[in-house]
Structures are given as C-alpha cells and as structure tokens.
mmCIF file of C-alpha atoms in Angstrom:
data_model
loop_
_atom_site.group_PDB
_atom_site.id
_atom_site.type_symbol
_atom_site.label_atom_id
_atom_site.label_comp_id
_atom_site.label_asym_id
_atom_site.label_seq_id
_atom_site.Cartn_x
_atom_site.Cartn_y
_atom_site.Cartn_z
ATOM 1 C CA UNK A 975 0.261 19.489 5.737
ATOM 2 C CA UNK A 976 0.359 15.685 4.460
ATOM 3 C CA UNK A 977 3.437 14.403 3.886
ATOM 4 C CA UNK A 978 2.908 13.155 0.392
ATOM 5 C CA UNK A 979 0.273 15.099 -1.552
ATOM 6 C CA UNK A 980 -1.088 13.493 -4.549
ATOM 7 C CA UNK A 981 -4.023 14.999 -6.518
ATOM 8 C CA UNK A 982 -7.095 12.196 -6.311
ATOM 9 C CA UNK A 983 -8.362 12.639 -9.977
ATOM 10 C CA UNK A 984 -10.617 11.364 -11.396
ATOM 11 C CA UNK A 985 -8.197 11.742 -14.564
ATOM 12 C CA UNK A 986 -9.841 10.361 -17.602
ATOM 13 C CA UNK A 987 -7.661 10.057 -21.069
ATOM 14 C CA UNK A 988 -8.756 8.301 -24.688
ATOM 15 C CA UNK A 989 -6.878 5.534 -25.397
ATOM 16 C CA UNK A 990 -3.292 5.531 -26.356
ATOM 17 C CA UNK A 991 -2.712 8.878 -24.733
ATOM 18 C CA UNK A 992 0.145 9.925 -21.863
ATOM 19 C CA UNK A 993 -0.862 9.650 -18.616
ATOM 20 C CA UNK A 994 0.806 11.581 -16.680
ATOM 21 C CA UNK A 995 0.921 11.605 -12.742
ATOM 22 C CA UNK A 996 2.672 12.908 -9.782
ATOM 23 C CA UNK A 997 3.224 13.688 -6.281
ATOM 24 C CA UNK A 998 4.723 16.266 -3.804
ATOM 25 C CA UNK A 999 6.566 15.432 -0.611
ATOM 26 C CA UNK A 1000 8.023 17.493 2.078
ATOM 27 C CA UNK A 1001 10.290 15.232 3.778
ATOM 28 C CA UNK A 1002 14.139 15.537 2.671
ATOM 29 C CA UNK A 1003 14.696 12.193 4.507
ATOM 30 C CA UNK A 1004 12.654 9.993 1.112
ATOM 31 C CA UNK A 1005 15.329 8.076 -0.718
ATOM 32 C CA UNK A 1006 13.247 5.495 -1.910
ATOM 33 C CA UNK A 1007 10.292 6.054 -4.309
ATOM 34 C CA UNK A 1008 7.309 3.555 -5.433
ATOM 35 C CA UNK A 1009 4.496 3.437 -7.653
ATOM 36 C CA UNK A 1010 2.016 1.481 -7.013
ATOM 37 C CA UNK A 1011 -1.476 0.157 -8.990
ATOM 38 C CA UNK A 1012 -4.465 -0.708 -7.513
ATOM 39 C CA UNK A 1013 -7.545 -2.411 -8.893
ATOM 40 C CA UNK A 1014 -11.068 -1.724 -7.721
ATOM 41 C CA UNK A 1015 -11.447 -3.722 -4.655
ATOM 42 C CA UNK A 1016 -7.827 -5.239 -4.965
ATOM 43 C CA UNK A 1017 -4.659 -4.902 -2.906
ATOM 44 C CA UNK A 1018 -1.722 -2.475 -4.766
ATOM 45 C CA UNK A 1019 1.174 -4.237 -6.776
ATOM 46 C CA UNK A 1020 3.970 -2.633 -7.673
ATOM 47 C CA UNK A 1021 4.813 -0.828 -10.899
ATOM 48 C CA UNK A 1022 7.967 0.970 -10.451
ATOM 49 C CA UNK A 1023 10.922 1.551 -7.681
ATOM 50 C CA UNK A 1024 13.831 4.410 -7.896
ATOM 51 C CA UNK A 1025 16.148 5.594 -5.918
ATOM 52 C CA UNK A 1026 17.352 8.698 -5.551
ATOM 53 C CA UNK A 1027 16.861 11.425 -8.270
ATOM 54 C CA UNK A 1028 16.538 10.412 -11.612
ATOM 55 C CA UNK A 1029 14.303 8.123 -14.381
ATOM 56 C CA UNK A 1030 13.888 4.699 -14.629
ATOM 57 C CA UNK A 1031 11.848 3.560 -17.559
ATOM 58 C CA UNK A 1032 10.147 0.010 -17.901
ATOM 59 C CA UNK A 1033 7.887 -0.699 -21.092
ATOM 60 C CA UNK A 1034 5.256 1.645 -21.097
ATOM 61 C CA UNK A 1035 5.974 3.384 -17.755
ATOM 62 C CA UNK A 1036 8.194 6.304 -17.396
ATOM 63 C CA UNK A 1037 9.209 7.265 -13.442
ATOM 64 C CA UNK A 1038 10.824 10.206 -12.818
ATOM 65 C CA UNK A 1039 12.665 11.977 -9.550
ATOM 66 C CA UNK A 1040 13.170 15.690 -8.916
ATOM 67 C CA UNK A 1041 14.836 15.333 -4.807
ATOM 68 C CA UNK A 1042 15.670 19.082 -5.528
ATOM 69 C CA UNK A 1043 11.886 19.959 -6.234
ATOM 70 C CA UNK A 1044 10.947 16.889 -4.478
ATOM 71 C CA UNK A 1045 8.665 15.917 -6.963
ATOM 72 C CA UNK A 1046 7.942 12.946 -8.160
ATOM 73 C CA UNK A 1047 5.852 11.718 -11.739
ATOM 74 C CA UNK A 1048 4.798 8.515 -13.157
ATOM 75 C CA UNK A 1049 4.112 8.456 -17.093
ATOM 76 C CA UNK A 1050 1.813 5.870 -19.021
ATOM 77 C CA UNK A 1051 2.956 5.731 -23.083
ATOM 78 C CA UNK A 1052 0.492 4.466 -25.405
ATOM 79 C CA UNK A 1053 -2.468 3.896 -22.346
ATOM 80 C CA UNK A 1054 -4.538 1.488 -22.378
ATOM 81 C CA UNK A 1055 -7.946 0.598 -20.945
ATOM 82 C CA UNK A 1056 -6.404 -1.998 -18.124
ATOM 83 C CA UNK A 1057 -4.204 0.638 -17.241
ATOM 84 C CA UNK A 1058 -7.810 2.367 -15.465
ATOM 85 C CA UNK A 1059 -7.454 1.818 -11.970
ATOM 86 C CA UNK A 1060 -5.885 4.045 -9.284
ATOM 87 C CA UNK A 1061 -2.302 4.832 -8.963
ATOM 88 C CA UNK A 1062 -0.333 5.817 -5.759
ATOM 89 C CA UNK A 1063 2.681 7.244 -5.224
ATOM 90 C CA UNK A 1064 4.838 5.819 -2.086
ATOM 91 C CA UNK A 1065 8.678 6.864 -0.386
ATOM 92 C CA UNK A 1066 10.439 6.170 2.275
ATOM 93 C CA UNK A 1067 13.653 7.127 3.928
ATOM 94 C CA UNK A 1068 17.196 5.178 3.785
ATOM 95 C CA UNK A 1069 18.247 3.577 6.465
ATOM 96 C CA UNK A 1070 17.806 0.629 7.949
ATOM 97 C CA UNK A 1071 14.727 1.767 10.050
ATOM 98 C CA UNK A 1072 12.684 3.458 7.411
ATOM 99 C CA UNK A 1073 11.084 0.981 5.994
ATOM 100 C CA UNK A 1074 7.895 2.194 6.590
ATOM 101 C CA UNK A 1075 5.950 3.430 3.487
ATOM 102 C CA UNK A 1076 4.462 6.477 3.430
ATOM 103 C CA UNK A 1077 1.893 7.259 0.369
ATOM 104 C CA UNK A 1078 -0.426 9.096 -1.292
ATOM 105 C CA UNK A 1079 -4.166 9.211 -1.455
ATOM 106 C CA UNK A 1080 -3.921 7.615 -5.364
ATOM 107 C CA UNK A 1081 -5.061 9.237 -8.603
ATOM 108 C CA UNK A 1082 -8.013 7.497 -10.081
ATOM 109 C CA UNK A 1083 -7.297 6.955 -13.850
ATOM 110 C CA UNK A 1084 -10.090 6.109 -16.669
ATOM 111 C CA UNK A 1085 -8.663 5.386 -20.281
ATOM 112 C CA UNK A 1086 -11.625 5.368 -22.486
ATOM 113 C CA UNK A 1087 -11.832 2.813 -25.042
ATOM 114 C CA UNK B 137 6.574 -15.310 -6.961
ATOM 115 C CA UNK B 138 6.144 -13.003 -4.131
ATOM 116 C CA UNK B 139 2.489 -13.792 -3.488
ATOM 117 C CA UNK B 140 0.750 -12.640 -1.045
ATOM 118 C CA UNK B 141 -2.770 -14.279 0.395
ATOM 119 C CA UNK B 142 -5.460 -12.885 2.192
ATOM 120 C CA UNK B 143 -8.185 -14.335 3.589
ATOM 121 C CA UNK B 144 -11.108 -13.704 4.115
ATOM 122 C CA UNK B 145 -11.627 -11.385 0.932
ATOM 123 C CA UNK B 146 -14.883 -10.195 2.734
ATOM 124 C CA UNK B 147 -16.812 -9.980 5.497
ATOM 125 C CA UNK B 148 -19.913 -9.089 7.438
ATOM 126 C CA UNK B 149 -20.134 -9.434 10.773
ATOM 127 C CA UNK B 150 -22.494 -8.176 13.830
ATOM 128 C CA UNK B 151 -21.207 -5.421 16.461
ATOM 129 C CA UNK B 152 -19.167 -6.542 18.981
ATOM 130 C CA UNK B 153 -18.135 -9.931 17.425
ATOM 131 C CA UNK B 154 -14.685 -10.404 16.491
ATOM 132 C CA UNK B 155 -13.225 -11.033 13.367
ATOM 133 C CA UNK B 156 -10.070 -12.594 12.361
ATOM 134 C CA UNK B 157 -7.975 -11.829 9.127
ATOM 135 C CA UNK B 158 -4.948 -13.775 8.049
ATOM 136 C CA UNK B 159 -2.283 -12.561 5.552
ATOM 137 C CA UNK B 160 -0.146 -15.541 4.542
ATOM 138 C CA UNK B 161 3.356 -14.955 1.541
ATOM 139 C CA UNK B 162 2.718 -18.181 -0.437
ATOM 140 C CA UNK B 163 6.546 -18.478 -1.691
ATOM 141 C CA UNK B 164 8.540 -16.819 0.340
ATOM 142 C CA UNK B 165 9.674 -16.243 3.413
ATOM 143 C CA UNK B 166 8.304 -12.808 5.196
ATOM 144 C CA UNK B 167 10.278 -11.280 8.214
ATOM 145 C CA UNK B 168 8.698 -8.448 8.407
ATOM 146 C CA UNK B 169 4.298 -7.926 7.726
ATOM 147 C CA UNK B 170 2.095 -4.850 7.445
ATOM 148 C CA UNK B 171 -1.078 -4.064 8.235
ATOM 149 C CA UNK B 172 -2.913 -0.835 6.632
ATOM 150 C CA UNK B 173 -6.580 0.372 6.738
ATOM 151 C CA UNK B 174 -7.296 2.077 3.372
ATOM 152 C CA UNK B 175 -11.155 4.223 3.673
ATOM 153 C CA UNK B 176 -12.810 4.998 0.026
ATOM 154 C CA UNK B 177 -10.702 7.115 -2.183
ATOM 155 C CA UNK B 178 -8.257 7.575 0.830
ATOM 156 C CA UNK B 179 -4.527 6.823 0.942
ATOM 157 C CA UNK B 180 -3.539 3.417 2.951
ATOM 158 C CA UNK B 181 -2.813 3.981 6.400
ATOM 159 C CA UNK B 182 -0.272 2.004 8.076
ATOM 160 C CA UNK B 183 -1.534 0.214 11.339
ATOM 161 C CA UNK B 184 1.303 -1.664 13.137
ATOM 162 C CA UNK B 185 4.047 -3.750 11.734
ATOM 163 C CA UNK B 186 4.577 -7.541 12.352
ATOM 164 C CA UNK B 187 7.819 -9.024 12.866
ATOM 165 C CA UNK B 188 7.780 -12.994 13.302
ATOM 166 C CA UNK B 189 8.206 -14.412 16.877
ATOM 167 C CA UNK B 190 7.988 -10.524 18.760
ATOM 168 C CA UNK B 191 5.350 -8.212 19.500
ATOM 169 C CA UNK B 192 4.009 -5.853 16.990
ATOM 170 C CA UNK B 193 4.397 -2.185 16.975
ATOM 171 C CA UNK B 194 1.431 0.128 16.388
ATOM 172 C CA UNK B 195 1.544 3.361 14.964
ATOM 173 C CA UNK B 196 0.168 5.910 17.077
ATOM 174 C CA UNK B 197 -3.754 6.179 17.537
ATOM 175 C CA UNK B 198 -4.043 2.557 16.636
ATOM 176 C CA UNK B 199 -5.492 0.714 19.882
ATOM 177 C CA UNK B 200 -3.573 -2.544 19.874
ATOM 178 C CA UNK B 201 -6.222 -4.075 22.433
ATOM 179 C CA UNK B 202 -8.668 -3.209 19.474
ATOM 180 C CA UNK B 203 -6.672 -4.486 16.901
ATOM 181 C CA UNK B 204 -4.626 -7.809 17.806
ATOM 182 C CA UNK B 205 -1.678 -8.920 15.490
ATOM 183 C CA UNK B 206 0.064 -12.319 16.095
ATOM 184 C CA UNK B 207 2.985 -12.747 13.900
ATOM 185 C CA UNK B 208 3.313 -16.280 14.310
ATOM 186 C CA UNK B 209 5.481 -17.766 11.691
ATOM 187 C CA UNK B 210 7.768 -16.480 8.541
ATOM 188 C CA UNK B 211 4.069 -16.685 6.295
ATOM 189 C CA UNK B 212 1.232 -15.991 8.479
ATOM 190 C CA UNK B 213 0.052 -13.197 9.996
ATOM 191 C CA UNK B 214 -2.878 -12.646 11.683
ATOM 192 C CA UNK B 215 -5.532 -9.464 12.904
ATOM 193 C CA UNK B 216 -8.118 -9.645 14.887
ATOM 194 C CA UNK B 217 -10.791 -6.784 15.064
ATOM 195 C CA UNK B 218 -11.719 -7.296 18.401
ATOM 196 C CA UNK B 219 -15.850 -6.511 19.756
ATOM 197 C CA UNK B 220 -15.988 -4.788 15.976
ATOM 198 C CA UNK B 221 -18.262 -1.878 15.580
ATOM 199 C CA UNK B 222 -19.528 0.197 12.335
ATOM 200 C CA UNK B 223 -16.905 2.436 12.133
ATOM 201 C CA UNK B 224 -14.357 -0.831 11.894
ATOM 202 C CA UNK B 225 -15.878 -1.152 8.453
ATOM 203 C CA UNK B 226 -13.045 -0.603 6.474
ATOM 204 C CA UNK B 227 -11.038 -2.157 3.418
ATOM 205 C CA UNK B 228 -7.732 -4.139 5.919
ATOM 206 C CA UNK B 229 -4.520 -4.817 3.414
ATOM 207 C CA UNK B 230 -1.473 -7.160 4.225
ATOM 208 C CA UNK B 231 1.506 -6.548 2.884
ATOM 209 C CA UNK B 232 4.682 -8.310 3.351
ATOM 210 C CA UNK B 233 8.285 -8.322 3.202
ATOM 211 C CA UNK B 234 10.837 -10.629 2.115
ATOM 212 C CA UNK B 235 13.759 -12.099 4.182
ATOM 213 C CA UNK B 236 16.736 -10.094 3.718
ATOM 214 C CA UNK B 237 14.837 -7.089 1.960
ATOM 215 C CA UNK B 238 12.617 -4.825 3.503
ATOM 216 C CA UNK B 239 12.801 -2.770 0.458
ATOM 217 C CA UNK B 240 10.372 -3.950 -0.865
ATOM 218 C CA UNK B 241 6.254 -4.701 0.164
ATOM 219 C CA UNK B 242 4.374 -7.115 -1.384
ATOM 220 C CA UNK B 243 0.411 -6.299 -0.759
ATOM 221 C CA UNK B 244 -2.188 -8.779 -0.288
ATOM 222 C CA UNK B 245 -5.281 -8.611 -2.485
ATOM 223 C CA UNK B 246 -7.063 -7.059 1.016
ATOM 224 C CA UNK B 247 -10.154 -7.893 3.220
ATOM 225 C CA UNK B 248 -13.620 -5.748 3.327
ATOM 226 C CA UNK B 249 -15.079 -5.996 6.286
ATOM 227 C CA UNK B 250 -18.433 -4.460 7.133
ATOM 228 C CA UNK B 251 -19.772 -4.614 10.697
ATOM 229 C CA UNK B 252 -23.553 -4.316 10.641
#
C-alpha cells in the first residue's frame, strides 16, 4: 500500500465549477500537509500549507484536514482554465527530522473553456 | 522571492556520457536541497537530500555512484547522471529549502533528460 493515495484523474470540469480533490494517507505520523500545482513540463509551486486538522482558505482555494479520517481535500471555487494542470497532494511528519515530503501521484485537472 | 533555477531545462545525451544538472535558489539562502525523479503521470520520487558543505544522503535504491550530488554552496547544487543510459531518461526536479525553515520546498522548474 502507498503511503499517500491520490486518484490520477483525468478530472475535467466547465468553467467556473468546484473542483474538488483529495488524498488518503496511512501514516499517523503527517502533521504537515501541502498542495502543490504543476504545469505541463514545469516544476510544482505551492498552493496551500496546513497543519494539523482543519481548513485554511486562500482566494479561490479551499484546503481541508480530516487527521481522524486522515483525509485530506483541496477545493477550486469559481475554476478557471489556468487552473488545468495537475495537482498533488504532499505531508510530512513533525519533527525536526521529517522534513522529507512524501506525495501523491497528482490529479490531472482540465477546466474547459 | 524564493526562486529556484534549474539548468539545463533539457537534454539529450548519448549512453554512457554523463550529464550534469545544477539547481541554484536565486534569492535566498538554501541549507538544505532535494533532488526527485518524477516518470509520466507518476508521483515525484525523492532521490537524496543535499545539505551544503556534507555528503548527501540517498534514499534507498538510489545508487549514489550513479547519481553524484555536490552540495557546494548555500545556492548551488549539483547532479551528475553518471555513464547515463535509456532508462535515466527521466523528468530530474530541484527543490530547495530556506535557511532556518525546512518547512517549506521551493521546486525548480525541472530538467528532461533523454539518453538516446
């Protein structure tokens, strides 16, 4: 079993619709959790960072944490058609040696114009 | 700022030449680097991590006599595919850390490299 499942898509929306993506993790130790987006042929950049359980909202994006499910969902408002590229989930653990990332495979998104 | 620089943004090379990849943080200061292989419509995999001035550490199954990282200074990084063959052909991403927070990577914009 991976350690962070995320389902690979392709997810294709019309314009201005939610997105809405998640992931799955089995390891208790995550603390830390990252969405990333990455362009076609481009490196990731980061969207979002919690901590803990909770929701952290910024503009259009919508991260949530369920530790007790540990689940973990990103949600696009009002999408767009630069918001198509591939999202992936990352965590890590808390202390002071976990600062490797682990992630997901990415969910391919298409908003169509 | 937190910029992060690769270069070369692709590359084709011959089997069993070597090919050298920098990652370089433009405006700030990086302690700690990463190196990741990412394979088409697969998750990035994390190949050894860089600090400045010590040897890096490998994750298992990575063959650091295959794969050489020199951490030289607080912004560059380098890897070197060494005697590259076809199944090195891979998309190679950076990502880097900043002094005092290793919460937090910073990717590069990555490096194709296709060995003929």
């Amino acid at each position: 079993q991976k350690e962070v499942e995320q389902d690979p898509g392709p997810l294709s929306v019309p314009e201005g619709a939610i997105v809405s993506l998640n992931c799955t993790y089995s390891n208790s130790a995550f603390q830390y959790f990252m969405w990333y987006r990455q362009y076609s042929r481009k490196g990731p950049e980061l969207l979002m960072y919690t901590y803990s359980s909770g929701n952290k909202e910024d503009g259009r994006f919508t991260a949530q944490v369920d530790k007790s499910s540990k689940y973990i969902s990103l949600f696009i408002r009002d999408s767009q058609p630069s918001d198509s590229a591939t999202y992936l989930c990352a965590m890590r653990g808390a202390t002071t040696n976990d600062y490797k990332l682990s992630f997901g495979a990415g969910t391919t998104v298409t908003v169509r114009a | 700022g937190a910029v992060v620089s690769q270069h070369p943004s692709r590359v084709i090379c011959k089997s069993g030449t070597s090919v050298k990849i920098e990652c370089r943080s433009l405006d700030f200061q990086a302690t700690t680097m990463f190196w990741y292989r990412q394979f088409p419509k697969k998750s990035l995999m994390l190949m050894a991590t860089s600090n400045e001035g010590s040897k890096a550490t490998y994750e298992q199954g990575v063959e650091k006599d295959k794969f050489l990282i020199n951490h030289a200074s607080l912004t560059l990084s380098t890897l070197t595919v060494t005697s590259a063959h076809p199944e090195d052909s891979s998309f190679y991403i950076c990502s880097a850390s900043r002094q005092g927070d290793r919460d937090t990577q910073y990717f590069g914009p990555g490096t194709r490299l296709t060995v003929l």
